[in-house]
Coordinates of C-alpha atoms and ligand atoms in Angstrom, one line a residue:
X88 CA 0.0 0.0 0.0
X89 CA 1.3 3.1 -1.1
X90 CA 1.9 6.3 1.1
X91 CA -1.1 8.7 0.7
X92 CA -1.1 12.2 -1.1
X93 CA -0.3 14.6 2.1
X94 CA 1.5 17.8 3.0
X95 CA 4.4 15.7 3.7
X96 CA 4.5 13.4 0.8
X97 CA 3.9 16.8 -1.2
X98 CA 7.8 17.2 -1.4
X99 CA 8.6 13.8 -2.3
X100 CA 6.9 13.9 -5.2
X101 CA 8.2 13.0 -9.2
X102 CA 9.6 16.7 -10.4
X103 CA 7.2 15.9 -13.4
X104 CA 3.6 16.6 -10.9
X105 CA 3.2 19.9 -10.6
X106 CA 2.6 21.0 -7.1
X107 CA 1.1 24.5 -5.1
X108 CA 3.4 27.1 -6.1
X109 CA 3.0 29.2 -3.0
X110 CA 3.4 28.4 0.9
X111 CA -0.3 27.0 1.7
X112 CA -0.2 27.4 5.7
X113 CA 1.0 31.0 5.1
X114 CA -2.5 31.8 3.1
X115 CA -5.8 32.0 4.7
X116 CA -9.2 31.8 3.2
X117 CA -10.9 34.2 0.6
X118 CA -13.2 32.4 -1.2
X119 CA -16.8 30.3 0.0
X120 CA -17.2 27.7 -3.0
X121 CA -21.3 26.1 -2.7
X122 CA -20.7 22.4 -5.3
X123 CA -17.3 21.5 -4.7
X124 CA -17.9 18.9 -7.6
X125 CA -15.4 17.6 -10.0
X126 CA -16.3 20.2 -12.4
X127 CA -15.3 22.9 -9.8
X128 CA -12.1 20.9 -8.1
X129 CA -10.8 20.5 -11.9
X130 CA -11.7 24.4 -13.0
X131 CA -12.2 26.8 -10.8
X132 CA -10.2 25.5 -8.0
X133 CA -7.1 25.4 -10.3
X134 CA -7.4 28.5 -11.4
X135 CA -7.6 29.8 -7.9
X136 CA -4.7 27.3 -6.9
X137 CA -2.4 28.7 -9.9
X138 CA -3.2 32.3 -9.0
X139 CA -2.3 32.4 -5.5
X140 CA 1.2 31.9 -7.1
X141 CA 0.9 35.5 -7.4
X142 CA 0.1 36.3 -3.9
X143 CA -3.6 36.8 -1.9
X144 CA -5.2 34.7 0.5
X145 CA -7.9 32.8 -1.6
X146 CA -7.8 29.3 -0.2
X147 CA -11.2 27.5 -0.6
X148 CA -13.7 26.3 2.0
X149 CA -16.1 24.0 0.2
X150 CA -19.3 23.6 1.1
X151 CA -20.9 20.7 0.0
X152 CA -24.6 21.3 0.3
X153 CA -25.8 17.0 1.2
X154 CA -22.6 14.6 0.5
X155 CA -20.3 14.3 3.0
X156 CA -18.4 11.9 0.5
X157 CA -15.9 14.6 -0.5
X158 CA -14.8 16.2 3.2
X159 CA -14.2 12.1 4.3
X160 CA -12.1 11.4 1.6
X161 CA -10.3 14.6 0.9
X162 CA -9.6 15.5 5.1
X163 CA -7.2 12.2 5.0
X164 CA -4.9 14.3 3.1
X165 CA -5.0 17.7 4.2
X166 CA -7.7 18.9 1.6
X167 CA -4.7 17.8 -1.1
X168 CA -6.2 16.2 -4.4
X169 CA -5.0 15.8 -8.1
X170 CA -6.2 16.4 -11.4
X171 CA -5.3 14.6 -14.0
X172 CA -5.5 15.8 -17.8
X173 CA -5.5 13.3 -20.6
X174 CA -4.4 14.8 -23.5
X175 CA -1.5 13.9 -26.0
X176 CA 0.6 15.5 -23.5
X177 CA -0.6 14.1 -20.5
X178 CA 0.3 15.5 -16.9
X179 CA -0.7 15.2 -13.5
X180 CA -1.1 18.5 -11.0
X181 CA -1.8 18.7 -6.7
X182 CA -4.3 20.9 -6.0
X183 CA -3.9 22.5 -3.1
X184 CA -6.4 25.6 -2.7
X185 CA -9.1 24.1 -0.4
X186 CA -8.4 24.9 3.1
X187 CA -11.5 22.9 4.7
X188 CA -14.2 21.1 3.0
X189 CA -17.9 21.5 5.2
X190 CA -20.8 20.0 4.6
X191 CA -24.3 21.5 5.3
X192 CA -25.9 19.1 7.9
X193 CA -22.7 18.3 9.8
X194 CA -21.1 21.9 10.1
X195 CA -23.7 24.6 9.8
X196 CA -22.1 26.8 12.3
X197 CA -18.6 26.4 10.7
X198 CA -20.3 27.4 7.1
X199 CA -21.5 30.7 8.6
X200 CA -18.5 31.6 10.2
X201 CA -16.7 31.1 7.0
X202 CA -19.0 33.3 5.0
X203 CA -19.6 35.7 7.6
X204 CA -15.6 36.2 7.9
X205 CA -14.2 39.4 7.0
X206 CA -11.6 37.9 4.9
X207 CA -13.9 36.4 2.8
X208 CA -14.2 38.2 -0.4
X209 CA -15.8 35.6 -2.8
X210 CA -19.1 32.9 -2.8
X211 CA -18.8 31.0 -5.7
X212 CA -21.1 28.2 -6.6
X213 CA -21.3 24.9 -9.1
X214 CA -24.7 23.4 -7.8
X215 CA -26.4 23.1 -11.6
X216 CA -28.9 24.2 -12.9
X217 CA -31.3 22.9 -11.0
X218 CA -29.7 24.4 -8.0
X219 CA -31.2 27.8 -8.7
X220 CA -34.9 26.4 -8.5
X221 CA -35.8 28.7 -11.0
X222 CA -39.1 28.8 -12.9
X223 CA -39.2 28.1 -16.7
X224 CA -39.3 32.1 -16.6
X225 CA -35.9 32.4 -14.8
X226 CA -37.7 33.6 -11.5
X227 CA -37.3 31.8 -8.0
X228 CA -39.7 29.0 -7.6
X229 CA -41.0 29.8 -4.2
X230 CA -42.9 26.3 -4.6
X231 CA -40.1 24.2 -4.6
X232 CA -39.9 22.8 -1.5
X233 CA -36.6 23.7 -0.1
X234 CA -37.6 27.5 -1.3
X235 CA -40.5 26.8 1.0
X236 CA -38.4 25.5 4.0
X237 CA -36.0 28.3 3.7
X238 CA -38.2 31.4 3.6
X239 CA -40.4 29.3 6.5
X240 CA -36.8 28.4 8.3
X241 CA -34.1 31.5 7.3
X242 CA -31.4 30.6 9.4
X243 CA -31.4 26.9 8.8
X244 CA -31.3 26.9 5.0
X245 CA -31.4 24.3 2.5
X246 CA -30.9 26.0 -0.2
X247 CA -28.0 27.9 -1.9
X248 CA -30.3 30.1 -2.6
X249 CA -31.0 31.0 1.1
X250 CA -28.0 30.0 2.6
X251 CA -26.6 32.7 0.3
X252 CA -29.4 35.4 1.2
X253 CA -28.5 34.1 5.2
X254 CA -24.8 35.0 4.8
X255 CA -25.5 38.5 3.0
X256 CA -28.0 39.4 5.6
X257 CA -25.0 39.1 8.6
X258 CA -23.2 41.1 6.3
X259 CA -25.8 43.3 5.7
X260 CA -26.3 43.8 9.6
X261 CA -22.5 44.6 9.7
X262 CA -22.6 46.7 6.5
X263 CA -19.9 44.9 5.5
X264 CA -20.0 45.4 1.3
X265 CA -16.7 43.6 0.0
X266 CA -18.1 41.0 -1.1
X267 CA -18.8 39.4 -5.0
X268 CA -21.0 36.4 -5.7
X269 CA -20.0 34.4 -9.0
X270 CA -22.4 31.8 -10.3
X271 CA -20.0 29.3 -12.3
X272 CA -23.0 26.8 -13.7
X273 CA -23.8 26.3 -17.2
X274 CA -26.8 28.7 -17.5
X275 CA -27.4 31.8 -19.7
X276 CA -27.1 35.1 -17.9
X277 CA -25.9 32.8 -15.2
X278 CA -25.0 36.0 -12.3
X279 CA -28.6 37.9 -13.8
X280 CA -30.2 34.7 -12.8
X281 CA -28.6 34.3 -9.4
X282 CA -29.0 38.2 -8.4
X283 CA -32.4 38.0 -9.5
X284 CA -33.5 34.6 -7.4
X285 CA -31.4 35.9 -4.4
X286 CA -32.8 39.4 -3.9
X287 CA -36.5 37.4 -4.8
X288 CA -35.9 35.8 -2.0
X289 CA -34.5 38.5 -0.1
X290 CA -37.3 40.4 -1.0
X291 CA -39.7 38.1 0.9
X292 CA -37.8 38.1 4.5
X293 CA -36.8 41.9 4.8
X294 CA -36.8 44.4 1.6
X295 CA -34.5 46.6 3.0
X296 CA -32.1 43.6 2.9
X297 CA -33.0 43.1 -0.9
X298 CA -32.8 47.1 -1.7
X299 CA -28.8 46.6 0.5
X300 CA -27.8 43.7 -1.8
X301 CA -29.1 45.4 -5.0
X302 CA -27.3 48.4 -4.7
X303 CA -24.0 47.0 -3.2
X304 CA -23.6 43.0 -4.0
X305 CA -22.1 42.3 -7.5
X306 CA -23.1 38.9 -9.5
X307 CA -20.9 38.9 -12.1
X308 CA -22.1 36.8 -15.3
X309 CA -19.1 34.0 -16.0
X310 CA -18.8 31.2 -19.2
X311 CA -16.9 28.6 -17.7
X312 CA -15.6 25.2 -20.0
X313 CA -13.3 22.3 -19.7
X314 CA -14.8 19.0 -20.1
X315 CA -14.4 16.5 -16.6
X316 CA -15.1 13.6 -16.8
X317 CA -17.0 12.0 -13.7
X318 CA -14.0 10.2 -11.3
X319 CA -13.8 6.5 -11.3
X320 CA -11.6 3.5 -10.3
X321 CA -9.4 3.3 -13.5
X322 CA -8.8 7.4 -12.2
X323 CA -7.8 6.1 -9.0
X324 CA -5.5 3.6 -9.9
X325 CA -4.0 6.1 -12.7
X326 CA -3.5 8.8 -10.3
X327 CA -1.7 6.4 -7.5
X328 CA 0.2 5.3 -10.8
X329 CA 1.8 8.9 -11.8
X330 CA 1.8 10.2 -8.4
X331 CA 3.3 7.2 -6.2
X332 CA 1.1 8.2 -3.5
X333 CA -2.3 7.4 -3.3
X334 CA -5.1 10.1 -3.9
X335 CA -8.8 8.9 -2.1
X336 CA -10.3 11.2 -4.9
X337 CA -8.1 12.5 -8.0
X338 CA -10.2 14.5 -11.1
X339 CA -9.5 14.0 -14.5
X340 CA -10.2 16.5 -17.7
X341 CA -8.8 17.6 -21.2
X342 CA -6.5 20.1 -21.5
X343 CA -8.5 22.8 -22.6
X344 CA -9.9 24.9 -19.7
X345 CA -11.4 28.5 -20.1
X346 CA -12.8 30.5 -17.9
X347 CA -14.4 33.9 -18.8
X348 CA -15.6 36.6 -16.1
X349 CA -17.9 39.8 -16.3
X350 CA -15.8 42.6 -15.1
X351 CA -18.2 43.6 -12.5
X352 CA -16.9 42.7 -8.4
X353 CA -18.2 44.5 -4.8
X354 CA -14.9 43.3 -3.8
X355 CA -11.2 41.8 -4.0
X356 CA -10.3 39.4 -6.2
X357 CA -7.7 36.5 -7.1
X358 CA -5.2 37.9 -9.8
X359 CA -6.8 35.2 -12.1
X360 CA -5.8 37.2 -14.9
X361 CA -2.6 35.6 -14.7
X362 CA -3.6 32.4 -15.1
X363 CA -4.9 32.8 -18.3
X364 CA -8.9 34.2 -17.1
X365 CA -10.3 36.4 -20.1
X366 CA -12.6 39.3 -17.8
X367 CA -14.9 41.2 -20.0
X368 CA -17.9 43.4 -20.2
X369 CA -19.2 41.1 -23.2
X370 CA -19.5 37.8 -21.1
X371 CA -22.9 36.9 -23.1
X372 CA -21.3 35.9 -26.9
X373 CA -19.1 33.4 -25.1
X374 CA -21.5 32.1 -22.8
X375 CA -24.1 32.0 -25.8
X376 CA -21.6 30.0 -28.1
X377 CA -20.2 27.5 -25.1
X378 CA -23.6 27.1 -24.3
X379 CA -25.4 26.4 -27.5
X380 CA -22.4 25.2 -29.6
X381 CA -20.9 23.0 -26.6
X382 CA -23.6 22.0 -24.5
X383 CA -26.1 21.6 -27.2
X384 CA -24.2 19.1 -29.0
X385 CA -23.2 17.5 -26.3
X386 CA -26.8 16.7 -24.6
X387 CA -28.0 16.2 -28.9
X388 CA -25.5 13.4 -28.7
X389 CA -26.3 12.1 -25.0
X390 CA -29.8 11.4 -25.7
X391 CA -29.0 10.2 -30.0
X392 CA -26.2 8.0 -28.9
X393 CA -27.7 6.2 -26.1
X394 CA -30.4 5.5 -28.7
X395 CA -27.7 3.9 -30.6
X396 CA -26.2 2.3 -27.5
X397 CA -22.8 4.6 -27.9
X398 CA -21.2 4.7 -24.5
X399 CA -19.0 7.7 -24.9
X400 CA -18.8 11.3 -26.5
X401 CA -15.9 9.9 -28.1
X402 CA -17.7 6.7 -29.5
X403 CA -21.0 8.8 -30.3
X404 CA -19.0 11.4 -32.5
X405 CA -17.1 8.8 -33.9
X406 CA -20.2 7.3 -35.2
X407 CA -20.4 8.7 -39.3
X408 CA -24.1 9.4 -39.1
X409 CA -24.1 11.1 -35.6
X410 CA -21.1 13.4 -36.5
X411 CA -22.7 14.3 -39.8
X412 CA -25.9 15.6 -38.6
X413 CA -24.2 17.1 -35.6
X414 CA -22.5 19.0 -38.2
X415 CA -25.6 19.6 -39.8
X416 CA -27.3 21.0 -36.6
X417 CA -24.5 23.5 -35.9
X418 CA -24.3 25.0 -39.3
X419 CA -27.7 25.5 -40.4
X420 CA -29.5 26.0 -36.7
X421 CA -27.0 26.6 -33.8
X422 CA -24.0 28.9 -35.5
X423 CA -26.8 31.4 -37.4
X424 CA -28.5 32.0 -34.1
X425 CA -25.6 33.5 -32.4
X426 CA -24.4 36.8 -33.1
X427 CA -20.5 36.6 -32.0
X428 CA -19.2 39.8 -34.7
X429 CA -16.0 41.1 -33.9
X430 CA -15.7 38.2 -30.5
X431 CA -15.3 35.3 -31.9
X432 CA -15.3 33.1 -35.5
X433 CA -17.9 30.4 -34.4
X434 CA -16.9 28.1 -37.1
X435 CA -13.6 27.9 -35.9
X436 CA -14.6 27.7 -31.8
X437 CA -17.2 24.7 -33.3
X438 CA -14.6 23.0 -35.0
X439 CA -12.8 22.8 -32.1
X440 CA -15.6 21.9 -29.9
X441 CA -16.1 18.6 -32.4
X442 CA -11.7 18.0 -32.3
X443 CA -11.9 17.9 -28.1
X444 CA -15.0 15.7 -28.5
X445 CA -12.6 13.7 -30.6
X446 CA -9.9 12.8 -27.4
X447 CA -9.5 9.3 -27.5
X448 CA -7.7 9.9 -23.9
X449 CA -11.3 11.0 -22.3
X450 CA -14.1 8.5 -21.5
X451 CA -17.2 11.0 -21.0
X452 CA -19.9 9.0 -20.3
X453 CA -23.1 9.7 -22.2
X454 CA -25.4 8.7 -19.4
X455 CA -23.4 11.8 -17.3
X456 CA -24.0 14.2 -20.0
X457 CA -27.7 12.9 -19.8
X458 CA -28.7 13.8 -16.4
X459 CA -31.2 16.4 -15.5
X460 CA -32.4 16.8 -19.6
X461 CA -35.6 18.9 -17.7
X462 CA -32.9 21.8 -16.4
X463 CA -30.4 21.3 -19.3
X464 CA -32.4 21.5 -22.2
X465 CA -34.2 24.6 -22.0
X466 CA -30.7 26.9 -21.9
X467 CA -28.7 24.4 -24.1
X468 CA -31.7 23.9 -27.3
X469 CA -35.1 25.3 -26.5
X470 CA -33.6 29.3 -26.1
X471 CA -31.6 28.4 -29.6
X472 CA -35.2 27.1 -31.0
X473 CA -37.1 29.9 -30.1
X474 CA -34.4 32.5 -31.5
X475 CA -34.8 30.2 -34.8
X476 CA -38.6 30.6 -34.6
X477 CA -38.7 34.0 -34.1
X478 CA -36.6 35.1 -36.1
X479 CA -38.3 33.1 -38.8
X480 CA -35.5 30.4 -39.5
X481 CA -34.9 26.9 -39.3
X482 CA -35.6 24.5 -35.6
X483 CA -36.4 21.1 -37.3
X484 CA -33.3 19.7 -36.4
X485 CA -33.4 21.5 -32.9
X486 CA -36.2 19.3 -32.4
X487 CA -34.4 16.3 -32.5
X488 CA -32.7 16.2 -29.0
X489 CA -36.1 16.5 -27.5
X490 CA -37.6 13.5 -29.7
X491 CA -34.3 11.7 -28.9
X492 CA -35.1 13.1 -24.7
X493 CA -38.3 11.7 -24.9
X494 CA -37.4 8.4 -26.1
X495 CA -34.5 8.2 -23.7
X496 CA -36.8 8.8 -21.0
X497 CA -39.3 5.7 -22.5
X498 CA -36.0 3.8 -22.8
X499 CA -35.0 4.6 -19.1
X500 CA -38.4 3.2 -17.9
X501 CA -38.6 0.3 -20.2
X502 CA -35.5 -0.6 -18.9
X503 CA -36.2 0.1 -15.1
X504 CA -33.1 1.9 -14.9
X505 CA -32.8 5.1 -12.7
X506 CA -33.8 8.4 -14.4
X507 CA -31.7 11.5 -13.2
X508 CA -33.4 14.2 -13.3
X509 CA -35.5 17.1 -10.9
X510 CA -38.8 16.0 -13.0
X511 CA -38.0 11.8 -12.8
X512 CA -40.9 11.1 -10.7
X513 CA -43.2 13.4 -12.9
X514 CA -41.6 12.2 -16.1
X515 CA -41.1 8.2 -15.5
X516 CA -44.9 8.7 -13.8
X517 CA -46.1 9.4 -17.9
X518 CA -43.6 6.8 -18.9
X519 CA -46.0 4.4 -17.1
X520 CA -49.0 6.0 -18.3
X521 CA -48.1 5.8 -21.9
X522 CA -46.1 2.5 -21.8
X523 CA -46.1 1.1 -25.0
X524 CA -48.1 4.4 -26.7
X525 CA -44.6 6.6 -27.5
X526 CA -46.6 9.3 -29.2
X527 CA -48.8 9.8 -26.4
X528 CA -45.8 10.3 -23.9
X529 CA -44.3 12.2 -26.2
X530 CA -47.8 14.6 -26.4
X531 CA -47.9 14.5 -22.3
X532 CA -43.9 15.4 -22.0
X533 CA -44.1 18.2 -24.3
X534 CA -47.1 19.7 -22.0
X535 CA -45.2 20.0 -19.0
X536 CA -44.5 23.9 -19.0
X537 CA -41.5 24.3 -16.6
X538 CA -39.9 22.3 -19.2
X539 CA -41.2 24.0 -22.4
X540 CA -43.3 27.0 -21.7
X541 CA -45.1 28.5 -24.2
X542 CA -43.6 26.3 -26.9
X543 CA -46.3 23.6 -25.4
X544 CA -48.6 25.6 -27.3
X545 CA -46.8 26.1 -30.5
X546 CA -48.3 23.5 -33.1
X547 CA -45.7 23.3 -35.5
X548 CA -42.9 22.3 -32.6
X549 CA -44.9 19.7 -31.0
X550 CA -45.7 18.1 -34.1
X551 CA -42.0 18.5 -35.3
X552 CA -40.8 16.8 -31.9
X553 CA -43.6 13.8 -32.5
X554 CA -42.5 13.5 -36.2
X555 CA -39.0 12.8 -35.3
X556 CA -40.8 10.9 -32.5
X557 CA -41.7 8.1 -35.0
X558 CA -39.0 8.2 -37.1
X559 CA -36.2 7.7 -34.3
X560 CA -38.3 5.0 -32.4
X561 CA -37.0 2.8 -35.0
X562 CA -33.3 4.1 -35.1
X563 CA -30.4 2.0 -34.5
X564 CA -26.9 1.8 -35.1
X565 CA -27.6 0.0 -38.4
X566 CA -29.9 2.2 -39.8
X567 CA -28.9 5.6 -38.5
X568 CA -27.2 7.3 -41.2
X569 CA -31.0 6.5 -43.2
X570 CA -32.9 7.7 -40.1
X571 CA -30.8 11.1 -39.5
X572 CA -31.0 11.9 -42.5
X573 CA -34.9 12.1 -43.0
X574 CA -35.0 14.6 -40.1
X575 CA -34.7 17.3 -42.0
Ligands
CS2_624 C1 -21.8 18.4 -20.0 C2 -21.0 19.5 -19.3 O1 -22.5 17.0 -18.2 C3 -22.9 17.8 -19.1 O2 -24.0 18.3 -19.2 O3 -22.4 18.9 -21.2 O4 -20.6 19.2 -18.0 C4 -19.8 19.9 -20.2 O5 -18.9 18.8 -20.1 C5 -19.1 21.1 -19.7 O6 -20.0 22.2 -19.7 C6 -17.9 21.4 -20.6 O7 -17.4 22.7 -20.2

């Protein structure tokens, strides 16, 4: 058995990992991270990690909001962890910017204190996008259950939502303004969406507290990318392999990583600039293109592949048929509806969106990509669909990831496997009712308006979604280039 990953093994390590490039028990907390998920501990966190080279005091306290899976296996080796990035160039870095990981129902108090601290300058969040419990309309749900608990129970949140409005309110009662909130989930507007929710809910336990955090808390808008894989054993064993230590919980991702931040903060900052972070007034063109070039062909070949029993993103884009008419869908429905003059060439940033897809090095799991299709779906095709419509061009083929949704979801029942999603019980609940009647479920899904709002009354996309409906029920891996290409 190996020695584990620690601050002592830290220095024994192959000159080839890169390690913490400043003194970690010189540097204090700065930053209040809500998700600490892979996706944050392989972004974010490195970014932070890397900027502290430059000086500041932004270690991380995590807060994970139900698992205590991450603080158990990470508090073995003083918060330590490493990401691993498979790419033709492989390499292997410690992370070391996470000073304690919390977690909500174990260390309440300790969670307080740490966003209540003076020193901390930055709340961050990863919690996806159903996280926000946002309506179809982008406002706070104040149905959703734990909306309901928190405005019912302020001081024992939880929500982000209101354990972010219970921190601001200690700070508001201090006065105590240096403070930014940065949303880093893949939603459009994503720091609009977050302000909005928070001072909704502020709004509800003490306006003057909503009217403080209006006019002094910032919520920048941020695109964030760099595709991370979910961590497994064959990760585990890698890590321990290129370390010679052992890691409880390495992350793995490509190489590519960017990270882009609205220029907008109540308070200090890591010098993130350094570390290769693009700030900008103009956060919307990249988040638009990541989110609808990116996102929307991944979930498009999530719910298409499994339907063609592909694995991977790797396999599925592999797959002649399914690259061409992901090719297809950017060019003639996804690239004309954004608007990136004088940012970016979208042909170019697709094309290399479809060349990372391409990395024979990463195993990213379709059935990851396919969770939660109810919160993805609207920001990643539906708001691309609805541009098309309005502006009087092309959606057919937009209407393919929800025909290929909807099967999934059939598929998911018919095979009694689990269903991730916010909606499951709703959604697998119609799977049942229409067993064995595919346009019927197909009818009922499309109804359900915090998925689809008013498009559950526009004719022509129903009966686009239930035309591809037919057509892919029969799809498989023999017959998919024929299929695909009748969708038109
Ligand atoms: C993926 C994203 O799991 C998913 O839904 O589409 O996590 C994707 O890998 C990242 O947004 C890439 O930056």
């Amino acid at each position: 058995m190996s020695a584990s990953l620690s601050k002592q093994s830290l220095t024994q390590l192959s000159a080839s990992v890169k390690v913490p490039q400043y003194p970690r028990d010189e540097r204090s907390r700065g930053i209040v991270h809500i998700g600490p998920g892979a996706f944050h501990r392989a972004h974010q966190a490195v970014y932070t990690d890397m900027a502290m080279k430059f000086g500041g005091n932004w270690r991380i306290t995590g807060v994970s909001m139900r698992s205590a899976t991450l603080k158990q296996k990470l508090r073995e080796q003083d918060n330590l962890y490493s990401l691993v990035v498979l790419d033709n160039d492989p390499y292997v870095q410690v992370v070391g910017a996470f000073d304690s990981l919390l977690v909500l129902n174990e260390d309440r108090d300790a969670i307080m204190a740490a966003l209540t601290d003076a020193g901390t300058h930055i709340i961050s969040l990863t919690i996806t996008e159903k996280g926000y419990c946002l309506t179809s309309n982008g406002d706070l749900d104040t149905s959703h259950s734990d909306i309901m608990h928190d405005l019912a129970n302020p001081e024992t949140p939880v929500s982000a939502i209101g354990l972010i409005v219970s921190a601001l309110k200690h700070r508001f009662e201090q006065q105590q303004t240096d403070i930014t909130v940065i949303s880093c989930d893949n939603l459009a507007d994503n720091g609009k969406k977050l302000h909005k929710a928070v001072v909704q809910f502020a709004q509800k336990l003490q306006p003057a507290l909503a009217e403080w955090i209006s006019a002094n808390i910032r919520f920048p808008c941020t695109m964030v990318d760099s595709i991370t894989p979910a961590t497994d054993e064959a990760l585990v064993e890698l890590a321990e392999q290129k370390l010679g230590v052992s890691d409880n919980w390495p992350i793995q991702r490509e190489a590519f990583t960017q990270w882009v931040i609205e220029d907008s903060f109540s308070g200090p900052r890591p010098q993130w600039e350094k570390v290769g972070v693009t700030f900008t007034d103009d956060v919307a063109t990249f988040e638009n293109a990541k989110l609808r070039i990116l996102n929307g062909t991944h979930s498009t070949l999530a719910y298409l592949g499994t339907l063609l029993d592909k694995e991977t993103v790797f396999e599925a884009i592999s797959d002649d048929a399914l690259e061409q008419f992901i090719g297809e869908l950017l060019q003639s429905e996804i690239l004309p509806s954004i608007n990136a003059e004088g940012v970016m060439d979208l042909t170019a940033y697709a094309d290399a969106i479809l060349n990372r897809y391409k990395n024979r090095h990463i195993r990213h799991k379709l059935s990851q990509i396919a969770w939660d299709g109810s919160q993805k779906l609207p920001f990643r095709i539906l708001n691309t669909t609805r541009d098309n419509l309005t502006q009087g061009n092309n959606a057919t083929l937009l209407c393919v990831p929800i025909a290929a949704w909807i099967l999934f979801i059939a598929k998911r029942f018919n095979d009694q496997e689990e269903l991730v999603d916010p909606l499951a019980e709703t959604l697998l609940a119609l799977a049942e009712q229409y067993h064995g009647d595919i346009q019927g479920l197909a009818s009922a899904v499309l109804n359900l308006p915090q998925v689809f709002a008013e498009l559950s009354a526009n004719k022509w996309f129903k009966d686009t979604v239930q035309s591809h409906v037919a057509r892919l029920a029969e799809v498989n891996a023999d017959n998919a280039a024929q299929v695909l290409t009748t969708l038109k």
